[in-house]
Amino acid sequence: MTHPLIAVVGSINMDVAVRVAALPGPGETVSGSDAVLSLGGKGANQAIAALRLGGDVGLIGCVGDDAFGAAARHMLASEGLDLDGVRTIAGAATGVALITIGSNGQNMITVSPGANAALSVEAVMSQISLLSHAKVLLLQNETPPQAAHAAIQRVRAGGGLVLCDPAPAAGYDPALIAAADIITPNETEAGILTGIAVTDRVSAFAAARWLVQRGARNAVVKLGAQGVVHAGAAGEGVVPAPSVTALDMVAAGDCFNGALAVALGEGIGLGDALVFACRAAAIAVTRPGASASMPHRHALD
């Protein structure tokens, strides 16, 4: 097995998670479990997922010069992740995600971006060697779009693939749709991007085709327990999700994207790569936490 070089440009957060019997409604206060502090952020989650599954991963992102930033750096380093691309921003707070998790694994998340908003083109270009040699670039929407575009240019010049996770979808740069070799919204994000209410596989295919018509080479719409549908240059298809009992769905999509990047980097075709990614995400939802839930390769093999 080769170890593909994967570049991740994205967010680094600390997550504060509380479990409740039922998610609160507007204006409602509910009691929950003790708060759990852990590493999160879509960039960090996807980087750790790819690393644990066999990728050679470089992460480009920012933390603040506070206690959360120090904790995030320590947790990333403990995974064996290269931190050359992780900058500490003086005077900035580290990004924080406040997560409430219901008994069925569904969640509500509020994010304060903090230092993630300071990720600059200059910071991205300082990692030109990583980007020029990357087989796959992983992007999300929790850092400035100009940083994403700078990374895309370098990875494209080196012949790498661009994998875009348009999450959160609000305010997503339309130019990033056309820049994607593969774009991977979930049903909610697909609805925001396309204006199509995604409720089943039929509507998911309609959304995927809409994204392809706007320039994405391939579009994958994630449907949770229903698996995924895909359309584009690699053809159209459905990949069912393994049947599991979900404990915590936080970062399941991040696990999916990290796994997909590894499989694609190893030269696996999109259809089989999606099977691999669905299996990885199915394991992740049976475990608590964000980055902590990411499986190692032996769990899939």
Rosetta silent file (secondary structure, phi, psi, omega in degrees, C-alpha in Angstrom):
SEQUENCE: MTHPLIAVVGSINMDVAVRVAALPGPGETVSGSDAVLSLGGKGANQAIAALRLGGDVGLIGCVGDDAFGAAARHMLASEGLDLDGVRTIAGAATGVALITIGSNGQNMITVSPGANAALSVEAVMSQISLLSHAKVLLLQNETPPQAAHAAIQRVRAGGGLVLCDPAPAAGYDPALIAAADIITPNETEAGILTGIAVTDRVSAFAAARWLVQRGARNAVVKLGAQGVVHAGAAGEGVVPAPSVTALDMVAAGDCFNGALAVALGEGIGLGDALVFACRAAAIAVTRPGASASMPHRHALD
SCORE:     score description
SCORE:     0.000 S_00000001
   1 L     0.000  130.891  173.734    0.000    0.000    0.000 S_00000001
   2 L   -79.567  165.077  177.801    1.272    3.452   -0.889 S_00000001
   3 L  -119.215   92.089 -173.588    0.885    6.378    1.502 S_00000001
   4 L   -64.303  143.191  175.721   -0.571    9.236   -0.544 S_00000001
   5 E   -81.194  120.952 -177.081    0.447   12.783    0.275 S_00000001
   6 E  -121.720  126.481  175.760   -2.678   14.673    1.293 S_00000001
   7 E  -101.664  130.471  177.537   -2.817   18.417    1.940 S_00000001
   8 E  -117.810  121.187  174.814   -5.594   19.714    4.180 S_00000001
   9 E  -111.335  112.852 -175.711   -6.336   23.436    4.260 S_00000001
  10 L  -179.192 -167.263 -170.359   -8.894   24.132    6.934 S_00000001
  11 L   -82.543  151.953  173.609  -10.099   24.891   10.409 S_00000001
  12 L  -130.862  118.882 -178.167   -8.721   23.844   13.772 S_00000001
  13 E  -126.859  166.197  160.504  -11.085   24.116   16.751 S_00000001
  14 E  -107.766  132.869 -178.119  -11.535   22.942   20.265 S_00000001
  15 E   -99.762  137.021  171.467  -14.929   21.297   20.755 S_00000001
  16 E  -116.649  110.387 -172.010  -17.035   21.576   23.892 S_00000001
  17 E  -115.714  139.801  176.997  -19.657   18.815   23.760 S_00000001
  18 E  -132.513  134.104  177.110  -22.620   18.053   26.017 S_00000001
  19 E   -95.061  139.030  179.824  -25.010   15.104   25.695 S_00000001
  20 E  -132.630  160.775  177.887  -28.738   15.581   26.305 S_00000001
  21 L   -68.068  -39.150  178.297  -31.797   13.336   26.264 S_00000001
  22 L  -147.087  140.494 -179.213  -33.421   15.511   23.591 S_00000001
  23 L   -62.937  139.642 -177.976  -32.146   18.518   21.655 S_00000001
  24 L   -72.344  152.632  171.989  -33.596   21.802   22.968 S_00000001
  25 L   -92.588  178.354  179.405  -36.087   23.894   21.037 S_00000001
  26 L   -56.833  128.381  178.019  -35.950   27.702   20.702 S_00000001
  27 L    77.985    1.425 -176.597  -35.818   29.311   24.137 S_00000001
  28 L   -95.942  140.036  173.459  -35.623   25.965   25.917 S_00000001
  29 L  -109.551  130.131  178.088  -33.018   25.059   28.541 S_00000001
  30 L  -127.528  153.558  176.507  -32.159   21.384   29.059 S_00000001
  31 L   -91.918  145.895 -178.430  -29.750   19.616   31.394 S_00000001
  32 E  -138.583 -168.269 -179.102  -27.017   17.442   29.978 S_00000001
  33 L   -74.629  176.673  170.954  -23.906   15.458   30.757 S_00000001
  34 L   -61.012  143.416  179.039  -20.570   16.830   31.901 S_00000001
  35 L   -70.339  141.080  179.035  -18.936   18.884   29.155 S_00000001
  36 E  -116.698  127.955  179.147  -16.181   17.119   27.204 S_00000001
  37 E  -100.031  127.596 -177.995  -13.326   19.114   25.660 S_00000001
  38 E  -152.077  166.836  178.321  -11.741   17.658   22.527 S_00000001
  39 E   -73.963  138.607  177.446   -9.999   18.548   19.278 S_00000001
  40 E  -153.011 -154.423 -170.953  -12.238   19.468   16.356 S_00000001
  41 L    92.518  135.060 -174.435  -12.636   21.722   13.353 S_00000001
  42 H   -60.776  -36.692  178.512  -13.298   20.296    9.931 S_00000001
  43 H   -64.796  -49.744  179.803   -9.700   20.713    8.821 S_00000001
  44 H   -63.055  -43.268  179.791   -8.243   18.983   11.869 S_00000001
  45 H   -59.606  -46.753 -177.753  -10.876   16.235   11.796 S_00000001
  46 H   -68.551  -35.354  177.605  -10.275   15.437    8.142 S_00000001
  47 H   -64.201  -44.121 -179.562   -6.507   15.537    8.581 S_00000001
  48 H   -68.617  -39.408  176.878   -6.630   13.060   11.466 S_00000001
  49 H   -58.749  -47.420 -178.985   -9.057   10.801    9.599 S_00000001
  50 H   -65.641  -39.348  179.908   -6.733   10.690    6.578 S_00000001
  51 H   -63.932  -47.589 -178.095   -3.660   10.169    8.757 S_00000001
  52 H   -66.041  -26.059 -178.292   -5.165    7.269   10.712 S_00000001
  53 L   -91.828    3.736  171.984   -6.331    5.621    7.501 S_00000001
  54 L   116.010    5.241  179.020   -2.890    5.608    5.928 S_00000001
  55 L   -84.876  152.413  169.541   -2.316    9.028    4.377 S_00000001
  56 E   -94.378  107.051 -162.306    0.841   11.105    4.645 S_00000001
  57 E  -115.906  136.808  169.836   -0.870   14.315    5.736 S_00000001
  58 E  -120.529  129.658 -177.936    0.080   17.986    5.986 S_00000001
  59 E  -108.295  132.553  175.970   -2.345   20.403    7.659 S_00000001
  60 E  -116.329  117.075 -178.642   -2.437   24.148    6.919 S_00000001
  61 E  -171.191 -172.676 -175.174   -4.411   26.198    9.430 S_00000001
  62 E  -136.146  144.803  169.331   -4.350   28.607   12.369 S_00000001
  63 E  -127.239  166.331  176.761   -4.855   28.546   16.135 S_00000001
  64 E   -87.745  171.059  178.679   -4.825   31.369   18.673 S_00000001
  65 L   -93.503   49.168 -179.693   -2.162   32.078   21.282 S_00000001
  66 L  -121.120 -177.671 -178.072   -4.441   30.921   24.107 S_00000001
  67 H   -62.482  -37.220  178.015   -4.822   27.769   26.192 S_00000001
  68 H   -64.702  -38.041  178.642   -7.095   26.198   23.587 S_00000001
  69 H   -63.959  -42.971  178.021   -4.476   26.829   20.896 S_00000001
  70 H   -63.385  -40.352  178.941   -1.782   25.139   22.972 S_00000001
  71 H   -65.359  -41.526  179.959   -4.100   22.193   23.617 S_00000001
  72 H   -63.052  -44.942  178.750   -4.959   21.879   19.930 S_00000001
  73 H   -61.104  -42.163  179.443   -1.296   21.860   18.901 S_00000001
  74 H   -62.486  -43.956 -178.299   -0.514   19.229   21.536 S_00000001
  75 H   -67.401  -38.998  177.395   -3.371   16.991   20.385 S_00000001
  76 H   -64.664  -44.122 -179.594   -2.404   17.330   16.717 S_00000001
  77 H   -64.826  -34.356 -179.003    1.232   16.549   17.496 S_00000001
  78 H   -66.783  -20.489  175.589    0.231   13.515   19.559 S_00000001
  79 L   -81.304  -11.002 -175.857   -1.334   12.051   16.406 S_00000001
  80 L    87.326   18.380 -177.889    2.017   12.400   14.634 S_00000001
  81 L   -81.258  137.638  175.966    0.710   15.159   12.362 S_00000001
  82 E   -68.986  122.826 -176.589    3.224   17.530   10.761 S_00000001
  83 L  -102.130   13.509 -179.555    2.584   20.999   12.237 S_00000001
  84 L   -56.903  -32.461 -177.000    4.802   23.014    9.886 S_00000001
  85 L   -93.231    4.581 -178.827    1.696   24.520    8.303 S_00000001
  86 E   -98.497  115.220 -177.979   -0.107   25.338   11.574 S_00000001
  87 E   -99.771  145.494  172.479    0.347   28.990   12.576 S_00000001
  88 E  -101.444  122.314 -175.324   -0.294   30.565   15.968 S_00000001
  89 E   -96.485  116.539 -178.838   -1.950   33.974   15.580 S_00000001
  90 L   -61.443  132.481  176.353   -0.954   36.515   18.240 S_00000001
  91 L    79.019    0.823 -178.028   -3.900   38.050   20.069 S_00000001
  92 L  -102.454  150.831  172.741   -6.457   35.715   18.478 S_00000001
  93 L   -87.534  144.163  174.326   -8.726   33.189   20.136 S_00000001
  94 L   -69.571  145.506  177.483   -8.659   29.614   18.906 S_00000001
  95 E   -58.348  144.720 -178.531  -11.801   28.500   17.096 S_00000001
  96 E  -133.084  138.281  172.505  -14.416   26.869   19.320 S_00000001
  97 E  -117.267  126.573  176.566  -17.385   24.626   18.497 S_00000001
  98 E   -99.564  115.971 -169.232  -20.226   24.287   21.015 S_00000001
  99 E  -120.022  128.603  172.956  -21.892   20.916   20.400 S_00000001
 100 E  -114.956  127.285 -173.434  -25.117   19.508   21.826 S_00000001
 101 E  -118.517  124.390  178.246  -25.717   15.814   21.108 S_00000001
 102 L   -81.313  171.844 -176.078  -29.111   14.107   21.412 S_00000001
 103 L   -66.574  -21.100  178.786  -29.720   10.514   22.468 S_00000001
 104 L   -92.453    6.160  179.465  -30.128    9.434   18.805 S_00000001
 105 L    91.455  -13.366  176.595  -26.735   10.858   17.813 S_00000001
 106 L   -67.161  156.968 -173.060  -28.153   13.937   16.084 S_00000001
 107 E  -143.718  161.421  171.201  -26.449   17.197   16.986 S_00000001
 108 E  -125.165  132.915 -174.514  -26.594   20.985   17.046 S_00000001
 109 E  -132.081  131.707  171.872  -23.342   22.901   16.555 S_00000001
 110 E  -118.403  128.872 -174.994  -22.437   26.569   16.985 S_00000001
 111 E  -116.107  132.804  168.638  -18.969   27.603   15.796 S_00000001
 112 E  -105.976  111.919 -169.327  -16.864   30.625   16.733 S_00000001
 113 L   -67.600  -33.311  178.578  -14.166   30.751   14.022 S_00000001
 114 H    53.188 -129.821 -174.808  -11.544   32.715   15.944 S_00000001
 115 H   -63.773  -18.707  179.023   -8.067   32.313   14.453 S_00000001
 116 H   -58.554  -31.382 -179.359   -9.410   30.278   11.530 S_00000001
 117 H   -70.234  -11.336 -178.056  -10.532   33.535    9.930 S_00000001
 118 H   -94.060    2.291  179.727   -6.883   34.653    9.837 S_00000001
 119 L   -65.581  118.453 -171.376   -5.701   31.932    7.453 S_00000001
 120 L  -108.147  165.567  173.468   -4.035   33.929    4.686 S_00000001
 121 H   -60.798  -39.677  179.786   -2.805   33.337    1.156 S_00000001
 122 H   -61.743  -40.573  178.588    0.715   33.960    2.440 S_00000001
 123 H   -64.075  -40.539  177.750    0.328   31.213    5.054 S_00000001
 124 H   -64.041  -46.859 -176.073   -0.870   28.796    2.369 S_00000001
 125 H   -69.198  -17.593  175.642    1.945   29.680   -0.029 S_00000001
 126 L   -68.688  -14.539  179.189    4.524   29.099    2.704 S_00000001
 127 L  -107.883   40.200 -173.300    3.652   25.405    2.291 S_00000001
 128 H   -63.500  -33.398  179.760    4.348   25.345   -1.438 S_00000001
 129 H   -65.613  -46.161  177.148    6.311   22.072   -1.288 S_00000001
 130 H   -57.343  -49.139 -175.638    3.430   20.240    0.390 S_00000001
 131 H   -68.362  -36.377 -177.335    0.885   21.615   -2.078 S_00000001
 132 H   -69.587  -26.065 -177.219    3.023   21.014   -5.153 S_00000001
 133 H  -103.950   -4.028 -175.728    3.479   17.328   -4.310 S_00000001
 134 L   -67.505  135.699  172.654    0.005   16.575   -2.897 S_00000001
 135 L   -80.206  -31.184 -179.623   -2.039   13.908   -4.642 S_00000001
 136 E  -139.197  136.485  172.454   -5.222   15.203   -3.008 S_00000001
 137 E  -109.183  127.061  177.380   -6.184   18.597   -1.554 S_00000001
 138 E  -105.272  126.783 -179.937   -8.952   18.636    1.069 S_00000001
 139 E  -128.992  151.591  172.862  -10.897   21.884    1.541 S_00000001
 140 L  -132.649 -161.340 -177.242  -13.899   22.969    3.629 S_00000001
 141 L  -125.944   36.995  177.113  -15.683   26.296    4.213 S_00000001
 142 L  -110.734   10.396  176.203  -14.498   27.294    7.696 S_00000001
 143 L  -135.005  164.741 -175.089  -11.519   29.355    6.461 S_00000001
 144 L   -59.809  138.866 -177.282  -11.287   32.266    3.977 S_00000001
 145 H   -64.317  -28.357  179.968  -11.983   31.302    0.335 S_00000001
 146 H   -64.910  -31.418  175.842   -8.931   33.166   -0.974 S_00000001
 147 H   -67.641  -39.603  177.756   -6.726   30.734    0.946 S_00000001
 148 H   -62.739  -44.589 -178.986   -8.569   27.841   -0.673 S_00000001
 149 H   -64.039  -37.379  178.143   -8.098   29.280   -4.171 S_00000001
 150 H   -63.778  -41.752  178.876   -4.362   29.759   -3.577 S_00000001
 151 H   -65.266  -40.727 -179.861   -4.049   26.130   -2.493 S_00000001
 152 H   -59.311  -43.793 -178.045   -6.029   24.925   -5.508 S_00000001
 153 H   -59.487  -43.644 -178.136   -3.689   26.676   -7.939 S_00000001
 154 H   -70.409  -41.467 -179.139   -0.594   25.005   -6.485 S_00000001
 155 H   -67.755  -41.763  176.999   -2.153   21.539   -6.250 S_00000001
 156 H   -59.177  -42.735 -179.082   -3.541   21.762   -9.775 S_00000001
 157 H   -61.096  -29.166  178.988   -0.087   22.754  -11.074 S_00000001
 158 L   -91.374    1.562  177.895    1.294   19.562   -9.521 S_00000001
 159 L    85.529   14.475 -178.868   -1.434   17.358  -10.992 S_00000001
 160 L   -84.344  165.171  177.549   -3.302   16.719   -7.731 S_00000001
 161 E   -89.971  149.510  178.315   -7.043   16.251   -7.151 S_00000001
 162 E  -114.018  118.592 -178.435   -9.199   18.850   -5.406 S_00000001
 163 E  -113.783  112.872 -175.020  -11.791   17.515   -2.945 S_00000001
 164 E  -107.570  125.823  172.675  -14.196   20.195   -1.654 S_00000001
 165 L  -105.207  103.990 -173.601  -16.444   19.787    1.361 S_00000001
 166 L   -81.598   60.002 -176.886  -18.848   22.771    1.150 S_00000001
 167 L  -128.460  130.254   -6.328  -19.557   22.874    4.872 S_00000001
 168 L   -70.643  150.615 -171.647  -20.950   25.053    6.202 S_00000001
 169 L   -79.831  -23.218 -179.456  -22.751   25.793    2.948 S_00000001
 170 L   -60.763  128.212  178.535  -23.954   29.317    3.805 S_00000001
 171 L    75.761   15.677 -178.419  -21.834   31.842    1.915 S_00000001
 172 L   -66.084  134.626 -178.746  -19.997   29.165   -0.076 S_00000001
 173 L   -69.589  116.179 -178.447  -17.951   30.650   -2.928 S_00000001
 174 H   -58.013  -27.655 -179.739  -19.573   29.438   -6.202 S_00000001
 175 H   -64.413  -24.098  179.019  -16.154   29.443   -7.873 S_00000001
 176 H   -73.410  -22.424  174.865  -15.139   26.584   -5.589 S_00000001
 177 H   -64.837  -49.361 -179.123  -17.850   24.400   -7.126 S_00000001
 178 H   -68.424  -21.172 -179.007  -16.263   24.709  -10.542 S_00000001
 179 H   -83.011  -10.223 -171.010  -12.802   24.180   -9.018 S_00000001
 180 L   -86.920  130.385  165.025  -13.711   20.809   -7.493 S_00000001
 181 L   -71.160  -36.513  176.218  -12.755   17.456   -8.919 S_00000001
 182 E  -142.871  129.413  174.887  -15.169   16.124   -6.302 S_00000001
 183 E  -117.336  138.357 -167.306  -17.605   18.109   -4.157 S_00000001
 184 L  -130.480   63.718  177.078  -19.250   16.344   -1.203 S_00000001
 185 L   -73.756  154.608  166.097  -22.211   18.148    0.392 S_00000001
 186 E   -84.717 -175.693 -173.376  -24.613   16.403    2.722 S_00000001
 187 H   -63.770  -38.844  179.755  -28.335   16.668    2.034 S_00000001
 188 H   -66.183  -47.068 -179.533  -28.746   19.963    3.911 S_00000001
 189 H   -64.016  -39.634  177.900  -25.715   21.556    2.257 S_00000001
 190 H   -61.346  -39.300  178.345  -26.799   20.307   -1.175 S_00000001
 191 H   -64.585  -40.922  179.325  -30.175   21.959   -0.641 S_00000001
 192 H   -66.108  -42.114 -177.038  -28.585   25.287    0.306 S_00000001
 193 H   -69.845  -38.618 -170.024  -26.210   25.224   -2.665 S_00000001
 194 H  -104.900  -19.311 -173.421  -28.710   24.145   -5.308 S_00000001
 195 L    79.631    5.082  178.370  -32.116   25.251   -4.051 S_00000001
 196 L   -97.300  125.721  177.556  -33.301   21.641   -4.436 S_00000001
 197 L   -72.246  111.236 -176.398  -34.928   20.116   -1.346 S_00000001
 198 L   -93.581  109.544 -176.999  -32.935   16.904   -0.889 S_00000001
 199 L  -124.021  -13.958 -177.888  -35.117   14.328    0.853 S_00000001
 200 L  -157.695 -175.174 -177.021  -34.284   11.073   -0.928 S_00000001
 201 H   -67.813  -32.913 -179.597  -31.987    9.572   -3.557 S_00000001
 202 H   -64.008  -48.759  179.739  -33.990   10.974   -6.468 S_00000001
 203 H   -70.259  -29.305  176.512  -33.679   14.561   -5.250 S_00000001
 204 H   -66.135  -40.333  175.538  -30.063   13.910   -4.273 S_00000001
 205 H   -62.419  -39.736  179.150  -29.277   12.899   -7.859 S_00000001
 206 H   -62.096  -41.501  178.762  -30.948   16.081   -9.077 S_00000001
 207 H   -67.345  -41.291  179.195  -28.740   18.151   -6.756 S_00000001
 208 H   -61.951  -42.983  179.308  -25.605   16.243   -7.778 S_00000001
 209 H   -65.879  -35.555  177.324  -26.329   16.838  -11.465 S_00000001
 210 H   -60.695  -43.924 -179.423  -26.934   20.548  -10.754 S_00000001
 211 H   -66.123  -37.001  177.045  -23.477   20.805   -9.176 S_00000001
 212 H   -66.297  -39.961  177.715  -21.890   19.032  -12.150 S_00000001
 213 H   -63.347  -24.998  178.054  -23.636   21.436  -14.511 S_00000001
 214 L   -90.013    7.373  170.678  -22.010   24.280  -12.536 S_00000001
 215 L   119.252  -17.190  177.660  -18.544   22.883  -13.170 S_00000001
 216 L   -64.377  136.186  178.739  -17.755   20.220  -10.574 S_00000001
 217 L   -68.047  -38.886  176.504  -16.234   17.155  -12.283 S_00000001
 218 E  -142.294  144.728  176.479  -18.026   14.885   -9.823 S_00000001
 219 E  -125.984  132.168  178.645  -20.611   15.535   -7.123 S_00000001
 220 E  -120.506  122.503  177.590  -21.265   13.254   -4.159 S_00000001
 221 E  -106.701  120.674 -177.083  -24.321   13.892   -1.972 S_00000001
 222 E   -88.209  129.192 -174.651  -24.115   12.320    1.485 S_00000001
 223 L  -120.068   26.169  177.927  -27.412   11.009    2.839 S_00000001
 224 H    61.588 -124.742 -176.572  -26.440    9.620    6.233 S_00000001
 225 H   -64.823  -17.980  177.696  -27.976    6.196    6.797 S_00000001
 226 H   -84.269   -1.196 -179.906  -29.097    6.113    3.141 S_00000001
 227 L    86.916 -143.793 -178.973  -25.479    6.204    1.940 S_00000001
 228 E  -137.178  157.032  168.412  -24.391    8.464   -0.909 S_00000001
 229 E  -121.058  151.154  178.864  -25.247    9.172   -4.528 S_00000001
 230 E  -140.443  151.116  178.409  -22.764   10.447   -7.082 S_00000001
 231 E  -146.760  155.368  177.473  -22.871   11.914  -10.573 S_00000001
 232 E   134.980 -152.647 -174.091  -20.336   13.340  -12.988 S_00000001
 233 L   -61.107  -29.115 -179.769  -17.325   12.282  -15.021 S_00000001
 234 L   -87.742    8.971 -179.239  -17.036    8.951  -13.182 S_00000001
 235 L    93.142 -173.783 -179.235  -20.664    8.098  -13.968 S_00000001
 236 L  -118.543  149.131  179.629  -23.659    7.879  -11.666 S_00000001
 237 E  -174.319  172.461  177.443  -24.341    5.490   -8.829 S_00000001
 238 E  -123.418  134.346  174.172  -25.562    4.791   -5.315 S_00000001
 239 E  -120.141  112.363 -179.940  -23.372    3.515   -2.487 S_00000001
 240 L   -71.251  155.368  177.047  -25.368    2.260    0.517 S_00000001
 241 L   -91.212  142.252  172.804  -24.168    2.903    4.048 S_00000001
 242 L   -59.052  148.252 -179.143  -23.392   -0.023    6.365 S_00000001
 243 L   -84.530  117.773  178.804  -26.089   -0.557    8.984 S_00000001
 244 L  -139.478  164.649  172.343  -24.884    0.548   12.440 S_00000001
 245 L   -94.887  113.782 -174.582  -26.353    1.973   15.639 S_00000001
 246 L   -77.251  132.142  174.023  -25.256    5.598   15.736 S_00000001
 247 L  -100.616  -40.201 -172.779  -23.943    6.990   19.003 S_00000001
 248 L  -156.191  113.677 -176.546  -22.580   10.340   17.823 S_00000001
 249 L   -90.361    1.332  178.067  -22.812   11.757   14.294 S_00000001
 250 L   -59.655  128.643  175.482  -20.454   14.672   14.953 S_00000001
 251 L    71.205   13.637  176.099  -17.692   14.705   12.303 S_00000001
 252 H   -61.721  -40.782  177.758  -19.061   11.724   10.364 S_00000001
 253 H   -65.545  -34.801  177.170  -18.813   13.799    7.196 S_00000001
 254 H   -66.145  -40.948  176.558  -15.245   14.755    8.046 S_00000001
 255 H   -61.249  -43.473  178.962  -14.341   11.099    8.457 S_00000001
 256 H   -56.997  -47.346 -176.470  -15.966   10.377    5.098 S_00000001
 257 H   -69.363  -39.610  176.654  -13.928   13.063    3.351 S_00000001
 258 H   -62.443  -41.883  178.576  -10.651   12.084    4.964 S_00000001
 259 H   -66.648  -41.093  179.425  -11.213    8.462    3.981 S_00000001
 260 H   -62.029  -40.598  178.524  -12.221    9.422    0.451 S_00000001
 261 H   -61.792  -42.077  179.698   -9.008   11.434    0.052 S_00000001
 262 H   -63.191  -47.968 -177.994   -6.898    8.459    1.140 S_00000001
 263 H   -62.760  -44.533  178.788   -8.629    6.049   -1.236 S_00000001
 264 H   -64.353  -40.001  178.584   -8.406    8.428   -4.184 S_00000001
 265 H   -63.926  -27.657  177.170   -4.768    9.139   -3.375 S_00000001
 266 L   -82.475    0.707  177.373   -4.073    5.412   -3.500 S_00000001
 267 L    87.830   11.966  178.503   -5.451    5.337   -7.044 S_00000001
 268 L   -76.322  139.041  178.501   -8.763    3.664   -6.187 S_00000001
 269 L   -64.113  159.162 -172.789  -11.645    4.521   -8.544 S_00000001
 270 H   -58.037  -43.956 -178.261  -14.410    6.783   -7.267 S_00000001
 271 H   -57.705  -51.100  179.548  -17.011    4.025   -6.816 S_00000001
 272 H   -69.234  -32.454  177.353  -14.774    1.833   -4.641 S_00000001
 273 H   -64.615  -36.315  177.852  -13.381    4.904   -2.879 S_00000001
 274 H   -68.111  -36.479  175.015  -16.929    5.854   -1.851 S_00000001
 275 H   -60.824  -46.244  178.378  -17.475    2.361   -0.418 S_00000001
 276 H   -58.491  -45.789 -177.902  -14.279    2.771    1.614 S_00000001
 277 H   -66.754  -39.418  178.048  -15.383    6.204    2.833 S_00000001
 278 H   -64.122  -38.615  178.348  -18.866    4.999    3.813 S_00000001
 279 H   -64.495  -42.901  179.572  -17.336    2.170    5.848 S_00000001
 280 H   -62.792  -46.392 -179.206  -15.039    4.576    7.661 S_00000001
 281 H   -64.357  -34.402  179.060  -17.879    6.995    8.464 S_00000001
 282 H   -64.250  -36.233  175.868  -20.062    4.116    9.693 S_00000001
 283 H   -68.553  -42.767 -176.028  -17.384    3.232   12.246 S_00000001
 284 H   -59.470  -38.460 -176.132  -16.996    6.879   13.300 S_00000001
 285 L   -74.062   -9.720  176.134  -20.682    7.320   14.225 S_00000001
 286 L   -88.596    0.504 -176.713  -20.474    4.408   16.676 S_00000001
 287 L  -123.338  149.412  178.235  -17.868    6.334   18.705 S_00000001
 288 L   -79.697  156.183  173.687  -18.083    9.569   20.723 S_00000001
 289 L    94.808  173.098  179.344  -16.225   12.731   19.801 S_00000001
 290 L   -95.664  -90.169  179.878  -15.013   14.412   16.627 S_00000001
 291 H   -60.614  -30.990 -178.584  -11.364   13.694   15.829 S_00000001
 292 H   -65.035  -22.137 -176.248  -11.354   11.015   18.538 S_00000001
 293 H   -85.403   -7.342 -175.301  -13.939    8.969   16.619 S_00000001
 294 L   -67.932  128.574 -176.657  -11.812    8.611   13.469 S_00000001
 295 L   -79.707  156.582  170.330  -10.959    4.935   12.825 S_00000001
 296 L   -87.263  163.505 -173.980   -7.531    3.501   12.070 S_00000001
 297 H   -59.649  -37.142 -177.003   -6.932    1.514    8.891 S_00000001
 298 H   -63.370  -25.901  178.139   -6.949   -1.855   10.630 S_00000001
 299 H   -66.561  -31.176  177.498  -10.569   -1.250   11.722 S_00000001
 300 H   -84.802  -40.081 -176.637  -11.595   -1.162    8.050 S_00000001
 301 L   -69.589    0.000    0.000   -9.241   -3.877    6.806 S_00000001
